[in-house]
Amino acid sequence: MKIKEINDGYTTYELTDEECRKLLKEGDNALQYTYPTPNSGFAVALMTDKGNIYTGASYASDTHNLTMHSEAVCLARAAQHGETRIAAITGPNCHNCKQLIWESSIRSKIDTVIIIEEEGEIKQVPISTLMLYPWPDRDGNK
Ligand SMILES: [Zn+2]
């Protein structure tokens, strides 16, 4: 992982193909921890700016609206280890989770990269490019 660019006070990291594939694999491996039924929901993995990896698996509720998405679980797990500077996270992600990742990005000033594998090709997409009219804006204004 290296710094790809620093723009407007935001750092964007670039992972190696090997790191991307490792993250995607760790996310897939975490599917076994989906709750209440293993391998039935969603799972992701993230990499912090220190290069540490955390995984998250969805935790479903019968109410549906109390279901915790794997991204929320993953970000919370990293935060519980004092790690809130997220360089990359696997995707694609639902819009609620894009919002969570965006807010994390604003706080850390890291333009978190979404790692997506599409037809065998790895793509690294900065969260800022997925938020056309973000709330709050990049300066934190609501
Ligand atoms: Zn989600």
Short mmCIF file of N, CA, C and O and ligand atoms in Angstrom, two decimals:
data_model
loop_
_atom_site.label_atom_id
_atom_site.label_comp_id
_atom_site.label_asym_id
_atom_site.label_seq_id
_atom_site.Cartn_x
_atom_site.Cartn_y
_atom_site.Cartn_z
N MET A 1 0.86 -1.18 0.00
CA MET A 1 0.00 0.00 0.00
C MET A 1 0.90 1.23 0.00
O MET A 1 1.88 1.30 0.72
N LYS A 2 0.51 2.18 -0.81
CA LYS A 2 1.25 3.44 -0.86
C LYS A 2 0.26 4.58 -1.00
O LYS A 2 -0.91 4.37 -1.35
N ILE A 3 0.74 5.77 -0.72
CA ILE A 3 -0.11 6.94 -0.91
C ILE A 3 -0.19 7.22 -2.41
O ILE A 3 0.84 7.37 -3.07
N LYS A 4 -1.41 7.25 -2.93
CA LYS A 4 -1.60 7.54 -4.35
C LYS A 4 -1.58 9.04 -4.58
O LYS A 4 -0.96 9.54 -5.50
N GLU A 5 -2.30 9.77 -3.70
CA GLU A 5 -2.31 11.22 -3.81
C GLU A 5 -2.84 11.85 -2.53
O GLU A 5 -3.52 11.21 -1.74
N ILE A 6 -2.45 13.10 -2.35
CA ILE A 6 -3.02 13.91 -1.27
C ILE A 6 -3.66 15.10 -1.96
O ILE A 6 -2.98 15.86 -2.66
N ASN A 7 -4.99 15.20 -1.83
CA ASN A 7 -5.72 16.23 -2.55
C ASN A 7 -6.69 16.91 -1.60
O ASN A 7 -7.50 16.24 -0.97
N ASP A 8 -6.58 18.23 -1.49
CA ASP A 8 -7.49 18.99 -0.66
C ASP A 8 -7.48 18.49 0.79
O ASP A 8 -8.50 18.46 1.47
N GLY A 9 -6.29 18.05 1.25
CA GLY A 9 -6.15 17.58 2.63
C GLY A 9 -6.54 16.13 2.84
O GLY A 9 -6.41 15.61 3.94
N TYR A 10 -7.02 15.48 1.79
CA TYR A 10 -7.42 14.08 1.87
C TYR A 10 -6.36 13.17 1.25
O TYR A 10 -5.86 13.45 0.17
N THR A 11 -6.04 12.10 1.96
CA THR A 11 -5.08 11.12 1.46
C THR A 11 -5.84 9.96 0.82
O THR A 11 -6.80 9.45 1.39
N THR A 12 -5.39 9.58 -0.36
CA THR A 12 -5.94 8.40 -1.03
C THR A 12 -4.82 7.38 -1.15
O THR A 12 -3.73 7.71 -1.63
N TYR A 13 -5.09 6.18 -0.68
CA TYR A 13 -4.10 5.10 -0.76
C TYR A 13 -4.37 4.23 -1.98
O TYR A 13 -5.49 4.15 -2.47
N GLU A 14 -3.30 3.58 -2.42
CA GLU A 14 -3.42 2.61 -3.50
C GLU A 14 -2.84 1.30 -3.00
O GLU A 14 -1.69 1.26 -2.53
N LEU A 15 -3.64 0.25 -3.08
CA LEU A 15 -3.19 -1.07 -2.63
C LEU A 15 -2.59 -1.82 -3.81
O LEU A 15 -2.93 -1.56 -4.97
N THR A 16 -1.72 -2.76 -3.51
CA THR A 16 -1.22 -3.63 -4.56
C THR A 16 -2.33 -4.60 -4.93
O THR A 16 -3.28 -4.80 -4.16
N ASP A 17 -2.21 -5.20 -6.10
CA ASP A 17 -3.18 -6.21 -6.52
C ASP A 17 -3.24 -7.34 -5.49
O ASP A 17 -4.32 -7.84 -5.17
N GLU A 18 -2.07 -7.71 -4.96
CA GLU A 18 -2.00 -8.79 -3.96
C GLU A 18 -2.78 -8.40 -2.70
O GLU A 18 -3.51 -9.22 -2.14
N GLU A 19 -2.62 -7.15 -2.25
CA GLU A 19 -3.35 -6.69 -1.06
C GLU A 19 -4.86 -6.68 -1.32
O GLU A 19 -5.65 -7.06 -0.46
N CYS A 20 -5.24 -6.25 -2.52
CA CYS A 20 -6.67 -6.24 -2.87
C CYS A 20 -7.23 -7.65 -2.84
O CYS A 20 -8.30 -7.89 -2.27
N ARG A 21 -6.52 -8.58 -3.44
CA ARG A 21 -7.00 -9.97 -3.48
C ARG A 21 -7.05 -10.56 -2.08
O ARG A 21 -7.94 -11.34 -1.75
N LYS A 22 -6.08 -10.20 -1.23
CA LYS A 22 -6.08 -10.67 0.16
C LYS A 22 -7.31 -10.14 0.90
O LYS A 22 -7.99 -10.88 1.61
N LEU A 23 -7.61 -8.86 0.71
CA LEU A 23 -8.79 -8.27 1.36
C LEU A 23 -10.07 -8.95 0.89
O LEU A 23 -10.94 -9.28 1.70
N LEU A 24 -10.18 -9.15 -0.42
CA LEU A 24 -11.38 -9.81 -0.96
C LEU A 24 -11.51 -11.22 -0.39
O LEU A 24 -12.60 -11.67 -0.04
N LYS A 25 -10.39 -11.91 -0.28
CA LYS A 25 -10.40 -13.28 0.26
C LYS A 25 -10.80 -13.28 1.74
O LYS A 25 -11.59 -14.10 2.19
N GLU A 26 -10.24 -12.33 2.50
CA GLU A 26 -10.58 -12.23 3.93
C GLU A 26 -12.07 -11.95 4.10
O GLU A 26 -12.72 -12.49 5.01
N GLY A 27 -12.61 -11.08 3.24
CA GLY A 27 -14.04 -10.80 3.27
C GLY A 27 -14.85 -12.06 2.99
O GLY A 27 -15.82 -12.36 3.71
N ASP A 28 -14.44 -12.79 1.97
CA ASP A 28 -15.15 -14.05 1.65
C ASP A 28 -15.06 -15.03 2.81
O ASP A 28 -16.05 -15.69 3.16
N ASN A 29 -13.89 -15.12 3.43
CA ASN A 29 -13.72 -16.04 4.56
C ASN A 29 -14.62 -15.67 5.74
O ASN A 29 -15.05 -16.54 6.50
N ALA A 30 -14.89 -14.38 5.90
CA ALA A 30 -15.71 -13.92 7.03
C ALA A 30 -17.19 -14.26 6.86
O ALA A 30 -17.97 -14.14 7.81
N LEU A 31 -17.58 -14.71 5.67
CA LEU A 31 -18.97 -15.10 5.46
C LEU A 31 -19.41 -16.19 6.44
O LEU A 31 -20.59 -16.29 6.79
N GLN A 32 -18.46 -16.98 6.91
CA GLN A 32 -18.80 -18.04 7.85
C GLN A 32 -19.33 -17.49 9.17
O GLN A 32 -19.93 -18.22 9.96
N TYR A 33 -19.12 -16.19 9.43
CA TYR A 33 -19.54 -15.60 10.70
C TYR A 33 -20.86 -14.83 10.60
O TYR A 33 -21.27 -14.18 11.56
N THR A 34 -21.54 -14.86 9.45
CA THR A 34 -22.83 -14.18 9.37
C THR A 34 -23.78 -14.80 10.39
O THR A 34 -23.75 -16.00 10.64
N TYR A 35 -24.60 -13.93 10.99
CA TYR A 35 -25.49 -14.36 12.06
C TYR A 35 -26.94 -14.07 11.67
O TYR A 35 -27.19 -12.99 11.11
N PRO A 36 -27.89 -14.92 11.93
CA PRO A 36 -27.78 -16.16 12.70
C PRO A 36 -27.37 -17.37 11.87
O PRO A 36 -27.08 -18.41 12.44
N THR A 37 -27.38 -17.25 10.57
CA THR A 37 -27.06 -18.40 9.73
C THR A 37 -25.74 -18.17 9.01
O THR A 37 -25.63 -17.23 8.21
N PRO A 38 -24.73 -18.99 9.31
CA PRO A 38 -23.45 -18.84 8.61
C PRO A 38 -23.60 -18.91 7.10
O PRO A 38 -24.46 -19.63 6.59
N ASN A 39 -22.80 -18.14 6.41
CA ASN A 39 -22.76 -18.13 4.93
C ASN A 39 -24.09 -17.71 4.30
O ASN A 39 -24.40 -18.10 3.19
N SER A 40 -24.86 -16.89 5.02
CA SER A 40 -26.18 -16.53 4.48
C SER A 40 -26.32 -15.03 4.23
O SER A 40 -27.31 -14.61 3.65
N GLY A 41 -25.39 -14.24 4.67
CA GLY A 41 -25.53 -12.80 4.53
C GLY A 41 -24.40 -12.19 3.74
O GLY A 41 -24.10 -12.64 2.63
N PHE A 42 -23.77 -11.19 4.33
CA PHE A 42 -22.71 -10.45 3.65
C PHE A 42 -21.50 -10.31 4.58
O PHE A 42 -21.65 -10.31 5.80
N ALA A 43 -20.35 -10.15 3.97
CA ALA A 43 -19.14 -9.94 4.76
C ALA A 43 -18.17 -9.07 3.97
O ALA A 43 -18.18 -9.08 2.73
N VAL A 44 -17.38 -8.29 4.69
CA VAL A 44 -16.39 -7.41 4.05
C VAL A 44 -15.10 -7.47 4.86
O VAL A 44 -15.05 -8.01 5.97
N ALA A 45 -14.07 -6.88 4.28
CA ALA A 45 -12.80 -6.70 4.99
C ALA A 45 -12.31 -5.30 4.69
O ALA A 45 -12.58 -4.75 3.61
N LEU A 46 -11.62 -4.72 5.66
CA LEU A 46 -11.03 -3.40 5.44
C LEU A 46 -9.56 -3.44 5.79
O LEU A 46 -9.10 -4.33 6.52
N MET A 47 -8.83 -2.45 5.27
CA MET A 47 -7.42 -2.28 5.61
C MET A 47 -7.24 -0.86 6.14
O MET A 47 -7.70 0.10 5.52
N THR A 48 -6.60 -0.75 7.31
CA THR A 48 -6.35 0.57 7.87
C THR A 48 -5.07 1.15 7.25
O THR A 48 -4.34 0.45 6.54
N ASP A 49 -4.81 2.43 7.57
CA ASP A 49 -3.60 3.05 7.01
C ASP A 49 -2.33 2.45 7.61
O ASP A 49 -1.24 2.69 7.10
N LYS A 50 -2.49 1.64 8.67
CA LYS A 50 -1.33 0.92 9.23
C LYS A 50 -1.13 -0.42 8.54
O LYS A 50 -0.19 -1.15 8.86
N GLY A 51 -2.05 -0.77 7.66
CA GLY A 51 -1.96 -2.05 6.95
C GLY A 51 -2.64 -3.20 7.66
O GLY A 51 -2.55 -4.34 7.22
N ASN A 52 -3.32 -2.90 8.78
CA ASN A 52 -4.03 -3.95 9.51
C ASN A 52 -5.37 -4.25 8.85
O ASN A 52 -6.02 -3.35 8.31
N ILE A 53 -5.77 -5.50 8.92
CA ILE A 53 -7.01 -5.94 8.29
C ILE A 53 -8.02 -6.35 9.36
O ILE A 53 -7.67 -7.03 10.33
N TYR A 54 -9.27 -5.90 9.16
CA TYR A 54 -10.39 -6.31 10.02
C TYR A 54 -11.50 -6.80 9.10
O TYR A 54 -11.66 -6.31 7.99
N THR A 55 -12.26 -7.76 9.60
CA THR A 55 -13.39 -8.26 8.83
C THR A 55 -14.69 -7.98 9.58
O THR A 55 -14.68 -7.76 10.79
N GLY A 56 -15.78 -8.01 8.84
CA GLY A 56 -17.10 -7.85 9.45
C GLY A 56 -18.10 -8.71 8.71
O GLY A 56 -18.01 -8.87 7.49
N ALA A 57 -19.02 -9.30 9.46
CA ALA A 57 -20.06 -10.12 8.87
C ALA A 57 -21.42 -9.59 9.32
O ALA A 57 -21.55 -9.11 10.45
N SER A 58 -22.39 -9.67 8.46
CA SER A 58 -23.71 -9.14 8.79
C SER A 58 -24.33 -9.90 9.95
O SER A 58 -24.08 -11.09 10.15
N TYR A 59 -25.13 -9.16 10.74
CA TYR A 59 -25.78 -9.70 11.94
C TYR A 59 -27.25 -9.36 11.79
O TYR A 59 -27.65 -8.20 11.96
N ALA A 60 -28.03 -10.36 11.41
CA ALA A 60 -29.41 -10.11 11.02
C ALA A 60 -30.37 -10.08 12.19
O ALA A 60 -30.20 -10.79 13.18
N SER A 61 -31.40 -9.24 12.05
CA SER A 61 -32.50 -9.18 13.01
C SER A 61 -33.79 -9.50 12.27
O SER A 61 -33.95 -9.13 11.10
N ASP A 62 -34.72 -10.14 12.97
CA ASP A 62 -36.02 -10.43 12.37
C ASP A 62 -36.78 -9.15 12.03
O ASP A 62 -37.69 -9.16 11.20
N THR A 63 -36.42 -8.04 12.68
CA THR A 63 -37.08 -6.76 12.37
C THR A 63 -36.56 -6.16 11.08
O THR A 63 -37.10 -5.20 10.58
N HIS A 64 -35.49 -6.67 10.57
CA HIS A 64 -34.77 -6.17 9.39
C HIS A 64 -34.11 -4.83 9.62
O HIS A 64 -32.95 -4.66 9.31
N ASN A 65 -34.84 -3.84 10.18
CA ASN A 65 -34.20 -2.53 10.33
C ASN A 65 -33.15 -2.52 11.43
O ASN A 65 -32.34 -1.60 11.50
N LEU A 66 -33.11 -3.54 12.28
CA LEU A 66 -32.05 -3.64 13.29
C LEU A 66 -30.87 -4.48 12.79
O LEU A 66 -29.87 -4.60 13.49
N THR A 67 -30.98 -4.99 11.61
CA THR A 67 -29.87 -5.76 11.05
C THR A 67 -28.64 -4.88 10.90
O THR A 67 -28.73 -3.74 10.45
N MET A 68 -27.51 -5.40 11.32
CA MET A 68 -26.25 -4.67 11.18
C MET A 68 -25.54 -5.17 9.93
O MET A 68 -25.26 -6.36 9.81
N HIS A 69 -25.26 -4.25 9.04
CA HIS A 69 -24.57 -4.62 7.81
C HIS A 69 -23.10 -4.93 8.12
O HIS A 69 -22.54 -4.40 9.09
N SER A 70 -22.52 -5.74 7.28
CA SER A 70 -21.14 -6.17 7.52
C SER A 70 -20.18 -4.98 7.58
O SER A 70 -19.22 -5.00 8.35
N GLU A 71 -20.44 -3.93 6.81
CA GLU A 71 -19.56 -2.76 6.83
C GLU A 71 -19.60 -2.08 8.20
O GLU A 71 -18.56 -1.68 8.72
N ALA A 72 -20.81 -1.95 8.78
CA ALA A 72 -20.95 -1.33 10.09
C ALA A 72 -20.21 -2.16 11.14
O ALA A 72 -19.50 -1.62 12.00
N VAL A 73 -20.39 -3.48 11.07
CA VAL A 73 -19.71 -4.37 12.01
C VAL A 73 -18.20 -4.23 11.85
O VAL A 73 -17.45 -4.14 12.83
N CYS A 74 -17.75 -4.18 10.62
CA CYS A 74 -16.31 -4.12 10.32
C CYS A 74 -15.70 -2.79 10.82
O CYS A 74 -14.65 -2.78 11.47
N LEU A 75 -16.38 -1.68 10.53
CA LEU A 75 -15.88 -0.37 10.98
C LEU A 75 -15.86 -0.30 12.50
O LEU A 75 -14.92 0.23 13.10
N ALA A 76 -16.89 -0.87 13.15
CA ALA A 76 -16.95 -0.87 14.61
C ALA A 76 -15.84 -1.74 15.20
O ALA A 76 -15.23 -1.37 16.20
N ARG A 77 -15.60 -2.88 14.59
CA ARG A 77 -14.52 -3.76 15.09
C ARG A 77 -13.17 -3.04 15.02
O ARG A 77 -12.38 -3.09 15.97
N ALA A 78 -12.92 -2.38 13.91
CA ALA A 78 -11.65 -1.65 13.77
C ALA A 78 -11.57 -0.54 14.82
O ALA A 78 -10.54 -0.36 15.47
N ALA A 79 -12.68 0.19 15.00
CA ALA A 79 -12.71 1.29 15.97
C ALA A 79 -12.45 0.79 17.38
O ALA A 79 -11.78 1.46 18.18
N GLN A 80 -12.95 -0.41 17.70
CA GLN A 80 -12.74 -0.97 19.03
C GLN A 80 -11.27 -1.30 19.27
O GLN A 80 -10.85 -1.47 20.42
N HIS A 81 -10.51 -1.38 18.19
CA HIS A 81 -9.06 -1.58 18.30
C HIS A 81 -8.31 -0.27 18.10
O HIS A 81 -7.11 -0.27 17.84
N GLY A 82 -9.03 0.85 18.20
CA GLY A 82 -8.41 2.16 18.08
C GLY A 82 -8.05 2.53 16.66
O GLY A 82 -7.27 3.46 16.44
N GLU A 83 -8.61 1.82 15.70
CA GLU A 83 -8.27 2.06 14.30
C GLU A 83 -9.46 2.64 13.55
O GLU A 83 -10.44 1.95 13.28
N THR A 84 -9.37 3.92 13.24
CA THR A 84 -10.45 4.59 12.55
C THR A 84 -9.98 5.22 11.23
O THR A 84 -10.72 5.95 10.59
N ARG A 85 -8.74 4.92 10.86
CA ARG A 85 -8.20 5.47 9.62
C ARG A 85 -8.23 4.36 8.56
O ARG A 85 -7.31 3.55 8.49
N ILE A 86 -9.29 4.36 7.77
CA ILE A 86 -9.58 3.26 6.86
C ILE A 86 -9.08 3.59 5.45
O ILE A 86 -9.61 4.48 4.78
N ALA A 87 -8.07 2.86 5.02
CA ALA A 87 -7.50 3.08 3.69
C ALA A 87 -8.38 2.47 2.61
O ALA A 87 -8.55 3.05 1.53
N ALA A 88 -8.94 1.27 2.90
CA ALA A 88 -9.71 0.56 1.88
C ALA A 88 -10.69 -0.39 2.55
O ALA A 88 -10.46 -0.86 3.67
N ILE A 89 -11.78 -0.66 1.84
CA ILE A 89 -12.78 -1.63 2.30
C ILE A 89 -13.36 -2.30 1.06
O ILE A 89 -13.48 -1.67 0.00
N THR A 90 -13.72 -3.56 1.20
CA THR A 90 -14.27 -4.27 0.05
C THR A 90 -15.71 -3.86 -0.22
O THR A 90 -16.44 -3.46 0.68
N GLY A 91 -16.10 -3.97 -1.45
CA GLY A 91 -17.44 -3.62 -1.88
C GLY A 91 -17.89 -4.56 -2.98
O GLY A 91 -17.22 -5.56 -3.23
N PRO A 92 -18.97 -4.27 -3.64
CA PRO A 92 -19.78 -3.06 -3.54
C PRO A 92 -20.55 -3.01 -2.22
O PRO A 92 -20.72 -4.02 -1.56
N ASN A 93 -20.99 -1.80 -1.87
CA ASN A 93 -21.65 -1.55 -0.60
C ASN A 93 -23.01 -0.90 -0.86
O ASN A 93 -23.16 -0.15 -1.82
N CYS A 94 -23.95 -1.15 0.04
CA CYS A 94 -25.26 -0.50 -0.11
C CYS A 94 -25.11 0.99 0.22
O CYS A 94 -24.08 1.43 0.73
N HIS A 95 -26.14 1.76 -0.08
CA HIS A 95 -26.02 3.21 0.10
C HIS A 95 -25.91 3.61 1.57
O HIS A 95 -25.23 4.59 1.88
N ASN A 96 -26.55 2.87 2.47
CA ASN A 96 -26.38 3.17 3.90
C ASN A 96 -24.91 3.02 4.28
O ASN A 96 -24.36 3.84 5.02
N CYS A 97 -24.30 1.97 3.80
CA CYS A 97 -22.91 1.72 4.17
C CYS A 97 -21.96 2.70 3.49
O CYS A 97 -20.95 3.09 4.06
N LYS A 98 -22.30 3.12 2.27
CA LYS A 98 -21.49 4.17 1.62
C LYS A 98 -21.50 5.42 2.50
O LYS A 98 -20.48 6.09 2.65
N GLN A 99 -22.67 5.72 3.08
CA GLN A 99 -22.77 6.89 3.96
C GLN A 99 -21.85 6.72 5.18
O GLN A 99 -21.14 7.65 5.56
N LEU A 100 -21.86 5.54 5.79
CA LEU A 100 -20.99 5.28 6.94
C LEU A 100 -19.52 5.43 6.57
O LEU A 100 -18.73 6.02 7.32
N ILE A 101 -19.16 4.88 5.42
CA ILE A 101 -17.77 4.96 4.96
C ILE A 101 -17.41 6.42 4.66
O ILE A 101 -16.32 6.88 4.99
N TRP A 102 -18.35 7.15 4.08
CA TRP A 102 -18.13 8.57 3.78
C TRP A 102 -17.87 9.37 5.06
O TRP A 102 -16.94 10.16 5.14
N GLU A 103 -18.70 9.14 6.08
CA GLU A 103 -18.53 9.87 7.34
C GLU A 103 -17.20 9.51 8.00
O GLU A 103 -16.53 10.38 8.57
N SER A 104 -16.81 8.25 7.91
CA SER A 104 -15.50 7.83 8.42
C SER A 104 -14.39 8.57 7.66
O SER A 104 -13.40 9.02 8.24
N SER A 105 -14.59 8.70 6.36
CA SER A 105 -13.62 9.37 5.49
C SER A 105 -13.45 10.84 5.90
O SER A 105 -12.33 11.34 5.98
N ILE A 106 -14.56 11.52 6.15
CA ILE A 106 -14.50 12.93 6.56
C ILE A 106 -13.71 13.07 7.86
O ILE A 106 -12.87 13.95 8.00
N ARG A 107 -13.96 12.16 8.81
CA ARG A 107 -13.30 12.26 10.12
C ARG A 107 -11.81 11.97 10.03
O ARG A 107 -11.02 12.58 10.75
N SER A 108 -11.44 11.04 9.17
CA SER A 108 -10.02 10.64 9.09
C SER A 108 -9.24 11.41 8.05
O SER A 108 -8.01 11.35 8.02
N LYS A 109 -9.97 12.11 7.16
CA LYS A 109 -9.34 12.79 6.00
C LYS A 109 -8.63 11.79 5.10
O LYS A 109 -7.60 12.09 4.50
N ILE A 110 -9.18 10.59 5.05
CA ILE A 110 -8.70 9.57 4.11
C ILE A 110 -9.84 9.28 3.13
O ILE A 110 -10.95 8.98 3.56
N ASP A 111 -9.55 9.41 1.85
CA ASP A 111 -10.55 9.09 0.83
C ASP A 111 -10.55 7.57 0.65
O ASP A 111 -9.87 7.03 -0.23
N THR A 112 -11.27 6.89 1.52
CA THR A 112 -11.28 5.42 1.57
C THR A 112 -11.60 4.84 0.19
O THR A 112 -12.54 5.27 -0.48
N VAL A 113 -10.80 3.86 -0.18
CA VAL A 113 -10.96 3.23 -1.48
C VAL A 113 -11.83 1.98 -1.35
O VAL A 113 -11.62 1.16 -0.45
N ILE A 114 -12.82 1.87 -2.22
CA ILE A 114 -13.67 0.68 -2.26
C ILE A 114 -13.01 -0.31 -3.24
O ILE A 114 -12.73 0.05 -4.38
N ILE A 115 -12.76 -1.52 -2.75
CA ILE A 115 -12.13 -2.55 -3.58
C ILE A 115 -13.23 -3.44 -4.17
O ILE A 115 -13.98 -4.06 -3.43
N ILE A 116 -13.28 -3.45 -5.48
CA ILE A 116 -14.31 -4.22 -6.17
C ILE A 116 -13.65 -5.12 -7.21
O ILE A 116 -12.75 -4.68 -7.93
N GLU A 117 -14.08 -6.36 -7.24
CA GLU A 117 -13.63 -7.26 -8.30
C GLU A 117 -14.78 -7.43 -9.28
O GLU A 117 -15.88 -7.84 -8.89
N GLU A 118 -14.51 -7.07 -10.53
CA GLU A 118 -15.54 -7.15 -11.55
C GLU A 118 -14.98 -7.94 -12.73
O GLU A 118 -14.04 -7.47 -13.38
N GLU A 119 -15.57 -9.09 -12.96
CA GLU A 119 -15.14 -9.98 -14.04
C GLU A 119 -13.64 -10.23 -13.98
O GLU A 119 -12.93 -10.15 -14.99
N GLY A 120 -13.15 -10.49 -12.77
CA GLY A 120 -11.75 -10.83 -12.57
C GLY A 120 -10.81 -9.65 -12.49
O GLY A 120 -9.64 -9.79 -12.16
N GLU A 121 -11.33 -8.45 -12.76
CA GLU A 121 -10.50 -7.25 -12.71
C GLU A 121 -10.73 -6.51 -11.39
O GLU A 121 -11.87 -6.31 -10.97
N ILE A 122 -9.62 -6.10 -10.76
CA ILE A 122 -9.71 -5.37 -9.50
C ILE A 122 -9.84 -3.88 -9.77
O ILE A 122 -9.07 -3.32 -10.56
N LYS A 123 -10.80 -3.26 -9.10
CA LYS A 123 -10.97 -1.81 -9.23
C LYS A 123 -10.85 -1.18 -7.85
O LYS A 123 -11.30 -1.75 -6.86
N GLN A 124 -10.21 -0.02 -7.78
CA GLN A 124 -10.08 0.73 -6.54
C GLN A 124 -10.79 2.07 -6.75
O GLN A 124 -10.29 2.93 -7.47
N VAL A 125 -11.94 2.21 -6.11
CA VAL A 125 -12.80 3.36 -6.35
C VAL A 125 -12.88 4.22 -5.08
O VAL A 125 -13.43 3.78 -4.07
N PRO A 126 -12.35 5.45 -5.10
CA PRO A 126 -12.44 6.32 -3.91
C PRO A 126 -13.90 6.62 -3.55
O PRO A 126 -14.71 6.89 -4.44
N ILE A 127 -14.21 6.57 -2.26
CA ILE A 127 -15.59 6.82 -1.81
C ILE A 127 -16.08 8.18 -2.28
O ILE A 127 -17.26 8.34 -2.60
N SER A 128 -15.20 9.17 -2.38
CA SER A 128 -15.63 10.52 -2.78
C SER A 128 -16.24 10.52 -4.18
O SER A 128 -17.12 11.34 -4.48
N THR A 129 -15.80 9.58 -5.04
CA THR A 129 -16.34 9.56 -6.40
C THR A 129 -17.72 8.91 -6.45
O THR A 129 -18.40 8.98 -7.47
N LEU A 130 -18.12 8.28 -5.34
CA LEU A 130 -19.43 7.64 -5.29
C LEU A 130 -20.46 8.52 -4.58
O LEU A 130 -21.63 8.15 -4.48
N MET A 131 -20.04 9.67 -4.07
CA MET A 131 -20.92 10.55 -3.30
C MET A 131 -21.07 11.87 -4.06
O MET A 131 -20.34 12.83 -3.82
N LEU A 132 -22.03 11.92 -4.98
CA LEU A 132 -22.16 13.10 -5.84
C LEU A 132 -22.60 14.36 -5.10
O LEU A 132 -22.07 15.43 -5.30
N TYR A 133 -23.60 14.20 -4.24
CA TYR A 133 -24.08 15.34 -3.45
C TYR A 133 -24.06 14.90 -1.99
O TYR A 133 -25.10 14.64 -1.40
N PRO A 134 -22.87 14.82 -1.41
CA PRO A 134 -22.74 14.22 -0.08
C PRO A 134 -23.32 15.07 1.03
O PRO A 134 -23.34 16.29 0.96
N TRP A 135 -23.77 14.35 2.05
CA TRP A 135 -24.21 15.00 3.30
C TRP A 135 -23.59 14.23 4.45
O TRP A 135 -23.81 13.02 4.52
N PRO A 136 -22.87 14.84 5.36
CA PRO A 136 -22.41 16.23 5.26
C PRO A 136 -21.41 16.38 4.11
O PRO A 136 -20.90 15.41 3.60
N ASP A 137 -21.13 17.64 3.75
CA ASP A 137 -20.17 17.85 2.69
C ASP A 137 -18.76 17.56 3.20
O ASP A 137 -18.56 17.23 4.38
N ARG A 138 -17.78 17.69 2.32
CA ARG A 138 -16.42 17.28 2.67
C ARG A 138 -15.85 18.09 3.84
O ARG A 138 -14.93 17.65 4.52
N ASP A 139 -16.39 19.29 4.05
CA ASP A 139 -15.93 20.10 5.18
C ASP A 139 -16.71 19.79 6.45
O ASP A 139 -16.51 20.43 7.47
N GLY A 140 -17.62 18.83 6.37
CA GLY A 140 -18.39 18.45 7.55
C GLY A 140 -19.64 19.28 7.75
O GLY A 140 -20.32 19.15 8.77
N ASN A 141 -19.94 20.18 6.79
CA ASN A 141 -21.13 21.03 6.92
C ASN A 141 -22.40 20.22 6.66
O ASN A 141 -22.49 19.51 5.65
N LYS A 142 -23.38 20.36 7.57
CA LYS A 142 -24.65 19.64 7.44
C LYS A 142 -25.75 20.58 6.98
O LYS A 142 -25.68 21.76 7.12
ZN ZN B 1 -24.95 -1.93 3.84
#
